[in-house]
Tab-separated table of C-alpha atoms and ligand atoms in Angstrom:
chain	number	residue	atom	x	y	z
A	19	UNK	CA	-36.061	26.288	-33.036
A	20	UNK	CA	-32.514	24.255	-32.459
A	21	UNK	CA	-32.224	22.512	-29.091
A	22	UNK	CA	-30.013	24.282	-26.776
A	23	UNK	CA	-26.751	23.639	-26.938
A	24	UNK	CA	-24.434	22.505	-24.010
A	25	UNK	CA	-22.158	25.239	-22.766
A	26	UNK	CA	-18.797	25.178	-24.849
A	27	UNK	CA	-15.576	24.913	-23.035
A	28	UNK	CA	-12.739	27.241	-22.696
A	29	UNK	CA	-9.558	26.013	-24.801
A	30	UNK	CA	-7.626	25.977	-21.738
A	31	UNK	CA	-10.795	23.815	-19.903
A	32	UNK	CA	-10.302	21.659	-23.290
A	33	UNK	CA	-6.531	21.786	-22.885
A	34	UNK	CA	-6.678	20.449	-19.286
A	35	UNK	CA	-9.460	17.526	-19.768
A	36	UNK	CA	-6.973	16.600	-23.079
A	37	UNK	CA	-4.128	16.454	-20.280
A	38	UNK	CA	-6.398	14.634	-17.652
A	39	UNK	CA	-7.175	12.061	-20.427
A	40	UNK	CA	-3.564	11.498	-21.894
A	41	UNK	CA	-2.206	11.120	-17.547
A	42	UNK	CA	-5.306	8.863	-16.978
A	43	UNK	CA	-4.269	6.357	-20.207
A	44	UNK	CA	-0.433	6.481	-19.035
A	45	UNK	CA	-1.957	5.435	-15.884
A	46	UNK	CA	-3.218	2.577	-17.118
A	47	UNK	CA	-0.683	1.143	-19.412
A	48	UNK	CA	1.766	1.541	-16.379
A	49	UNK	CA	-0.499	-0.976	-14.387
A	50	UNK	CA	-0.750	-3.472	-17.449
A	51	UNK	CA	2.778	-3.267	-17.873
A	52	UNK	CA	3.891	-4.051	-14.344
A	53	UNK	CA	0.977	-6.655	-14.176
A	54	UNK	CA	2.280	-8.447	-17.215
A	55	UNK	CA	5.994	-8.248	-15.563
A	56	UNK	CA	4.520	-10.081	-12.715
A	57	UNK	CA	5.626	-6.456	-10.256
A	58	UNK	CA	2.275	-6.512	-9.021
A	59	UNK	CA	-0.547	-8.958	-8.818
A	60	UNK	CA	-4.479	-8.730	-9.970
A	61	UNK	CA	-5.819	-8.210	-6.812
A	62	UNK	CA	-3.273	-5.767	-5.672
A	63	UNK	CA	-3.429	-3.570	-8.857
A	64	UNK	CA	-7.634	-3.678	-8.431
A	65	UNK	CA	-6.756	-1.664	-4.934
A	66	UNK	CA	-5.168	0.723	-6.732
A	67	UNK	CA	-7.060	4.613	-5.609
A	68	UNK	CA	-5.979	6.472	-8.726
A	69	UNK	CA	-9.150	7.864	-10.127
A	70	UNK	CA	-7.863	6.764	-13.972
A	71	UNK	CA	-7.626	2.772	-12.335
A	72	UNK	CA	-10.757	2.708	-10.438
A	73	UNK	CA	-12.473	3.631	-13.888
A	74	UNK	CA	-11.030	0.962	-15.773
A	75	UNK	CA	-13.017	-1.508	-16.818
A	76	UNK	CA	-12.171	-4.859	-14.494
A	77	UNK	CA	-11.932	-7.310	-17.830
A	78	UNK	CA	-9.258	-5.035	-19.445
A	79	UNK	CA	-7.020	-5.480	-16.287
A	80	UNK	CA	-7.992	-9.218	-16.007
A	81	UNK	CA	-6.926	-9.646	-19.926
A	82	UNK	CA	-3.155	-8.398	-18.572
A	83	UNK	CA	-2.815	-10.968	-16.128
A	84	UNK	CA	0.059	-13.231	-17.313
A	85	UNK	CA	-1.635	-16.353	-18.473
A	86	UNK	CA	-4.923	-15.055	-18.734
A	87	UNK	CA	-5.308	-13.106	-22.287
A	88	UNK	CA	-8.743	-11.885	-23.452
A	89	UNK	CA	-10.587	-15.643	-24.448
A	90	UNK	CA	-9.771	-16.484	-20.811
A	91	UNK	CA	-10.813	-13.356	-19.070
A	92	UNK	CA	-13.852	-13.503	-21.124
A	93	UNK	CA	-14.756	-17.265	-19.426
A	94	UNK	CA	-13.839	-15.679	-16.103
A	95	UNK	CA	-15.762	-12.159	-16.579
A	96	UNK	CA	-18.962	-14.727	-17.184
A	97	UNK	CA	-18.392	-17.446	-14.270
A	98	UNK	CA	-17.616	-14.878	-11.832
A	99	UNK	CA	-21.292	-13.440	-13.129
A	100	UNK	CA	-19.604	-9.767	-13.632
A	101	UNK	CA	-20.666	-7.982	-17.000
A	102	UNK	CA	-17.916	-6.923	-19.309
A	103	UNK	CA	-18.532	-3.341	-18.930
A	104	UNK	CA	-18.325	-3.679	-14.924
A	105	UNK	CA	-15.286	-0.654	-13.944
A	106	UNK	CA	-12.900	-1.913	-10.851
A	107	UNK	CA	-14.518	0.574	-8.670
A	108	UNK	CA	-17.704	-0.889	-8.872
A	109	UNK	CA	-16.905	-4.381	-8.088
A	110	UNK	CA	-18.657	-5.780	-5.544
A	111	UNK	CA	-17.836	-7.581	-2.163
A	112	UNK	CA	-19.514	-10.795	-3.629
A	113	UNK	CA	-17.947	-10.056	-7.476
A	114	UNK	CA	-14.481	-10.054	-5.403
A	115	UNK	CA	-14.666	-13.271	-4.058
A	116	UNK	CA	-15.891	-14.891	-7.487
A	117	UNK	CA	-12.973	-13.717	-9.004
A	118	UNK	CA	-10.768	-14.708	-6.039
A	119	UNK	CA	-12.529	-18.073	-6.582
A	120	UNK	CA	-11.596	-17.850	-10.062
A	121	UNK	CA	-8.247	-17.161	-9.889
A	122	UNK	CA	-7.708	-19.957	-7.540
A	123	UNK	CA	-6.674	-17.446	-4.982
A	124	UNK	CA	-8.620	-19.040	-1.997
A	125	UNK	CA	-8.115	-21.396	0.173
A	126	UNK	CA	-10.765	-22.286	1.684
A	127	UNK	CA	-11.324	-23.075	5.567
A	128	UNK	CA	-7.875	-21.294	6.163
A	129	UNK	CA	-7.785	-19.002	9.548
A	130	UNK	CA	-7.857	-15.412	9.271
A	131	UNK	CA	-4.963	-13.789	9.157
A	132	UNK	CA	-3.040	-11.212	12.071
A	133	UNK	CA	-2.890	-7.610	11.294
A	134	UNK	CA	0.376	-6.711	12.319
A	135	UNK	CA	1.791	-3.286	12.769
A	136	UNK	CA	5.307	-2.610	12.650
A	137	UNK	CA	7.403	0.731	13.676
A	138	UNK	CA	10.710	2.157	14.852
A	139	UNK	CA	13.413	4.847	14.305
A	140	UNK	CA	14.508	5.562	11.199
A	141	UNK	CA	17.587	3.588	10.478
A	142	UNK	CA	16.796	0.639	12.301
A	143	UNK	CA	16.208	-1.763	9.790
A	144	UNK	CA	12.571	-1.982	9.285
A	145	UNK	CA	12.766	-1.763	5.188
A	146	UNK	CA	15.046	-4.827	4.802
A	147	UNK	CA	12.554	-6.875	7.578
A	148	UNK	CA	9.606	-5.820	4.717
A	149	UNK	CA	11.840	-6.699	2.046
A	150	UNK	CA	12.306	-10.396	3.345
A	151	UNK	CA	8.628	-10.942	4.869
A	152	UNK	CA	7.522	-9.929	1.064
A	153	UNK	CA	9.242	-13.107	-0.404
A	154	UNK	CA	7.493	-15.243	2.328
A	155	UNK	CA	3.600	-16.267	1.078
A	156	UNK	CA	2.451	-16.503	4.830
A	157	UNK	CA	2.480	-12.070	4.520
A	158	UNK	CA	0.912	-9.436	2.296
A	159	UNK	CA	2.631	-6.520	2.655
A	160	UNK	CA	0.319	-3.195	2.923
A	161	UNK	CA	0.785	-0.478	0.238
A	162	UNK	CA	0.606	2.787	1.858
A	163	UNK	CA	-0.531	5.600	-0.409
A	164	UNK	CA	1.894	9.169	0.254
A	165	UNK	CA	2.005	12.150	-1.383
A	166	UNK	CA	5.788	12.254	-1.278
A	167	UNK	CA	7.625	12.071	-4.878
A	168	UNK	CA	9.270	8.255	-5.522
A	169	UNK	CA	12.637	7.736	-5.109
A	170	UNK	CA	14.556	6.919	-8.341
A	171	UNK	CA	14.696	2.958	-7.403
A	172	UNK	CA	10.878	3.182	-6.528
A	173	UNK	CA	7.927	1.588	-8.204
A	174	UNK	CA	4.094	3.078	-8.561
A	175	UNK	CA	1.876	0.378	-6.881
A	176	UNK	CA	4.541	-1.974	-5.605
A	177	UNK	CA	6.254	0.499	-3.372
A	178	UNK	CA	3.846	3.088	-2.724
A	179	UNK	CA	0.668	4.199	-4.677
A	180	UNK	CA	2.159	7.802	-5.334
A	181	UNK	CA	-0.618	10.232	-5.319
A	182	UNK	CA	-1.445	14.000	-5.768
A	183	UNK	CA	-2.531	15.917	-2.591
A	184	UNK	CA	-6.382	16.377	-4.429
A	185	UNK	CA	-6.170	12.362	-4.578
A	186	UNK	CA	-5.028	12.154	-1.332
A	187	UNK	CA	-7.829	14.447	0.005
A	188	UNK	CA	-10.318	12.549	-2.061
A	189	UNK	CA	-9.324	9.818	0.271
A	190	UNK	CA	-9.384	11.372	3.485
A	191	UNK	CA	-12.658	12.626	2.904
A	192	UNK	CA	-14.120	9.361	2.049
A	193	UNK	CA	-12.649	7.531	4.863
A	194	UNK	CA	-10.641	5.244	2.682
A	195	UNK	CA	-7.515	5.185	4.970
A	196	UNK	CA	-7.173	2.721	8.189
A	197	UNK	CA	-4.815	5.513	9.240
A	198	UNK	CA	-2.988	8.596	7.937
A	199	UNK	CA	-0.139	10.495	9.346
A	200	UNK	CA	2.237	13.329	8.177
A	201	UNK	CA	6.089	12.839	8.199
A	202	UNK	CA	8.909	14.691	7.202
A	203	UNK	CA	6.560	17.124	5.093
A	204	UNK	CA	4.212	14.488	3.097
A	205	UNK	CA	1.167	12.403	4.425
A	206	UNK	CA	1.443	9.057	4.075
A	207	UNK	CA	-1.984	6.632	4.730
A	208	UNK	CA	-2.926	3.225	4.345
A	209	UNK	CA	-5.975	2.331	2.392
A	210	UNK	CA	-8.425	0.128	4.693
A	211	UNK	CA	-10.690	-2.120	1.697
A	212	UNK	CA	-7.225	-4.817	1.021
A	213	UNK	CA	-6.907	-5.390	4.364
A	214	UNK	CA	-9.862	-7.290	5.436
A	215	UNK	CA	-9.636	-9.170	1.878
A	216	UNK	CA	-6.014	-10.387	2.288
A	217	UNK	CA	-7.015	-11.726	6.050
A	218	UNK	CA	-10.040	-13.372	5.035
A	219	UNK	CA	-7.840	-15.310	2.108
A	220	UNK	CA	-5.049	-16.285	5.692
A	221	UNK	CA	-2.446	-13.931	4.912
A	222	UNK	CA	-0.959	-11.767	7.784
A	223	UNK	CA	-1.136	-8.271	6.920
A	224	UNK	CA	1.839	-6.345	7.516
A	225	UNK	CA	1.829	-2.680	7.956
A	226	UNK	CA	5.400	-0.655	8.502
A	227	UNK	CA	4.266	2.831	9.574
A	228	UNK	CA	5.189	5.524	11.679
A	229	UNK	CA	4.410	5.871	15.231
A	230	UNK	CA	1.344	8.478	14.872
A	231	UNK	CA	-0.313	6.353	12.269
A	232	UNK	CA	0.159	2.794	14.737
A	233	UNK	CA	-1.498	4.649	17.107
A	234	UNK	CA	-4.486	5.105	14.942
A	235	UNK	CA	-4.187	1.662	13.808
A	236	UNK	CA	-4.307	0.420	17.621
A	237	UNK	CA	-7.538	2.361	18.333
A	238	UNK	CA	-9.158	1.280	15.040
A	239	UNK	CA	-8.344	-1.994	15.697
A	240	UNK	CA	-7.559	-3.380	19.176
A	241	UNK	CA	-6.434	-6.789	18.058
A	242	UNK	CA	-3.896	-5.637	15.863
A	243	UNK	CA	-0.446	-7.338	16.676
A	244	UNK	CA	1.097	-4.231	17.238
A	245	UNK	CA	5.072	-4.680	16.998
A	246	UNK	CA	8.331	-1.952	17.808
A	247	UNK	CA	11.982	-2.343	16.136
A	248	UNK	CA	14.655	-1.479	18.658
A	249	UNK	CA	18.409	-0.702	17.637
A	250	UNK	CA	20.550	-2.929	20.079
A	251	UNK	CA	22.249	0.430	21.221
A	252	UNK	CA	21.343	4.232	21.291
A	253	UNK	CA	25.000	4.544	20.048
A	254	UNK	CA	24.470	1.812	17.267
A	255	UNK	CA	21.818	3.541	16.134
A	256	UNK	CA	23.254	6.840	15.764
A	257	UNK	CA	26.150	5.454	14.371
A	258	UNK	CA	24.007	4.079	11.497
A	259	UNK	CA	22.312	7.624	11.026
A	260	UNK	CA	25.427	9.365	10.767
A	261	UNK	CA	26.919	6.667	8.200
A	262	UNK	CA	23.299	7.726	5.946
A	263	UNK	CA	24.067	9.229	2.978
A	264	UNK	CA	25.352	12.953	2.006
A	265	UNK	CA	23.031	14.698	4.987
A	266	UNK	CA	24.453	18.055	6.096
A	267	UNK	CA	24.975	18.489	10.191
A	268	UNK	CA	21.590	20.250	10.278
A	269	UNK	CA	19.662	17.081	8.291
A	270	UNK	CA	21.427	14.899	10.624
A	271	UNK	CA	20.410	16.530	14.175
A	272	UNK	CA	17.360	16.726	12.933
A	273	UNK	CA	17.613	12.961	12.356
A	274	UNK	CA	18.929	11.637	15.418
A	275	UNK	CA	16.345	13.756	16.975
A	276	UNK	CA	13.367	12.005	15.309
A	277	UNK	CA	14.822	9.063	16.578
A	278	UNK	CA	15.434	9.664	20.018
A	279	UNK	CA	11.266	11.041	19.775
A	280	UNK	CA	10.487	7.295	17.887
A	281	UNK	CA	12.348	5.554	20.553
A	282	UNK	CA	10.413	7.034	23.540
A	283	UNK	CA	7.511	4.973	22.354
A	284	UNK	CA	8.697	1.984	22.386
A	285	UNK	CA	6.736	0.944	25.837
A	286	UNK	CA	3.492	1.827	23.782
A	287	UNK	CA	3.775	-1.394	21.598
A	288	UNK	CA	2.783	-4.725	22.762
A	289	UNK	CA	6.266	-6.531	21.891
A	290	UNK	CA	9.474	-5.038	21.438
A	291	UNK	CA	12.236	-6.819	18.759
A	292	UNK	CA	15.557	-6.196	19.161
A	293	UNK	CA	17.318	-6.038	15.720
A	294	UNK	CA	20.346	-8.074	16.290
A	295	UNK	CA	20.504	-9.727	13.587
A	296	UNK	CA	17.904	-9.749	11.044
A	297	UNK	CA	17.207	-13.826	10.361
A	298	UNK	CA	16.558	-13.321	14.502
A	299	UNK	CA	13.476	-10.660	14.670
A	300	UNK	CA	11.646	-12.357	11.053
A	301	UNK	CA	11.491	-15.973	13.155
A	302	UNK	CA	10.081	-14.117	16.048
A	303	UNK	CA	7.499	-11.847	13.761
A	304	UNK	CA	6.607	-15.353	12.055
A	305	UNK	CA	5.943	-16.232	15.726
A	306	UNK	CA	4.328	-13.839	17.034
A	307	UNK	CA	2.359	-13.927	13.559
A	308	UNK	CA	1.460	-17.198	13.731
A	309	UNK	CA	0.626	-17.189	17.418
A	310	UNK	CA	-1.795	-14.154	17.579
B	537	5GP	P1	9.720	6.810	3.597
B	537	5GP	O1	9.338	8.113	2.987
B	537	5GP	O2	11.164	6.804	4.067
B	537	5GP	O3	9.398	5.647	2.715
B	537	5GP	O4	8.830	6.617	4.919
B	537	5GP	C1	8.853	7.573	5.924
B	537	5GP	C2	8.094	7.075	7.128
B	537	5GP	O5	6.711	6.927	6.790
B	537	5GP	C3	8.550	5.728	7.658
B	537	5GP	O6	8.662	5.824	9.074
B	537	5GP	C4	7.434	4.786	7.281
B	537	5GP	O7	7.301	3.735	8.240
B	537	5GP	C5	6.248	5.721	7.349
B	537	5GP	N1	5.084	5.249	6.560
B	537	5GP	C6	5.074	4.590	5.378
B	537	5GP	N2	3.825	4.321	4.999
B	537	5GP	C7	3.010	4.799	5.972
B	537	5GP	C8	1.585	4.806	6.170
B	537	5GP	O8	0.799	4.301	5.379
B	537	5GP	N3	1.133	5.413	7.282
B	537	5GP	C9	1.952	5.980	8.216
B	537	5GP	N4	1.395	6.518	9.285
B	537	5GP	N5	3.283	5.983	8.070
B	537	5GP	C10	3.810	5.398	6.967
């Protein structure tokens, strides 16, 4: 008698799991790519959620590193004590900090980093206060995972990890998020595991999120430097709303009304930064930073 055989799939089940496996490699080769271009680093594209990263093995990622190549990741793979067939999402806490080690990324004996939490109205200035603090080594800047679609001048895993709603859920439901909020339609979260990592190496973790997910942040974390961006006028502010792009009257109301609502919570934050002039509020973050 033949063995049984396993249930055939449908051509369209076929069809998808050929789709799945062609989105999954493009995955992939996306993360080498901006690797090798130095847009993200090792340790940043290992924290990656997608399903198609976590599954990849860690020494192919390691072999993209600029500088590294395969005869050096091998020597690393076999210091660091991690097998060659070891898949990102099975590296462990104490595999992590062998290949930190490794990569030269600690310093050892430095203090842990702050966790600080930044929000404010729209318009206020918060992305170009990101932009600088991601040019200065002292910060890591968190990458939130949303479900919204990128902008045209955004990047996969430097500017957001851009995920489906099913990958989003996965998350959710595994309590991989520090916090998650909805805005303007999408949910936006940010994953929990980097943070701890990037403290424990002295960098000051900065998170820019809305006002419903700092308030999660605050509970889950009481220390957390928690940090609002005011306009220096009501009428500046609007002003700067009204200048935004091609926004019909409606868009715009609806704006200005968000605003006002992100304003009113200003009194919930422990220190609140007048945006002046931007060289002004990054000493005083530093500060603050520094400080806490
Ligand atoms: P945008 O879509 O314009 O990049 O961001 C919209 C809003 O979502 C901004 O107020 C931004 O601060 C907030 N946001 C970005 N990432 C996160 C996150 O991880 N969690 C929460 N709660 N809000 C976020």
């Amino acid at each position: 008698m033949n063995p049984p055989s396993p249930p055939r799939r449908s051509p369209d089940d076929q069809a998808r799991a050929r789709q799945a496996a062609v989105n999954a490699r493009r995955e992939r080769a996306h993360v080498k790519v901006a690797l090798a271009h130095g847009e993200v680093s090792f340790f940043s594209a290992l924290w990656d959620p997608k399903p198609s990263i976590q599954r990849m093995k860690v020494h192919e990622l390691l072999k993209a590193v600029p500088g590294v190549g395969a005869i050096r990741a091998d020597a690393i793979m076999e210091r660091a004590g991690i097998s060659f067939s070891r898949r990102i999402g099975g590296l462990g806490k104490h595999q992590l900090a062998a290949l930190r080690k490794e990569l030269s990324l600690s310093k050892i004996d430095s203090p842990k980093g702050a966790l600080v939490v930044m929000s404010g109205p729209g318009g206020v200035g918060k992305s170009t206060i990101t932009s600088a603090l991601r040019a200065d080594p002292r910060f890591w800047i968190s990458i939130s995972a949303t479900t919204r679609a990128p902008r045209h001048n955004e990047k996969d895993g430097v500017d957001y990890f851009f995920l489906t709603e099913e990958n989003f859920d996965r998350m959710v439901a595994a309590g991989e998020f520090l916090e998650w909020a909805t805005f303007a339609g999408a949910r936006y979260g940010t994953p929990k595991a980097p943070i701890e990592s990037w403290r424990e190496l002295g960098k000051h973790v900065l998170l820019e999120i809305e006002i419903e997910g700092a308030r999660q942040v605050r509970l889950a974390d009481p220390s957390a430097l928690m940090v609002f961006i005011s306009p220096p006028s009501w009428e500046e502010l609007a002003a700067r709303l009204q200048q935004r792009g091609t926004d019909t009257p409606e868009r715009q109301a609806a704006r200005l009304a968000l605003a006002e609502a992100e304003m009113a919570a200003a009194n919930e934050f422990d220190h609140n930064l007048v945006n002046h002039q931007v060289e002004q509020v990054l000493e005083q973050l530093v500060s603050l930073a520094t400080a806490h």
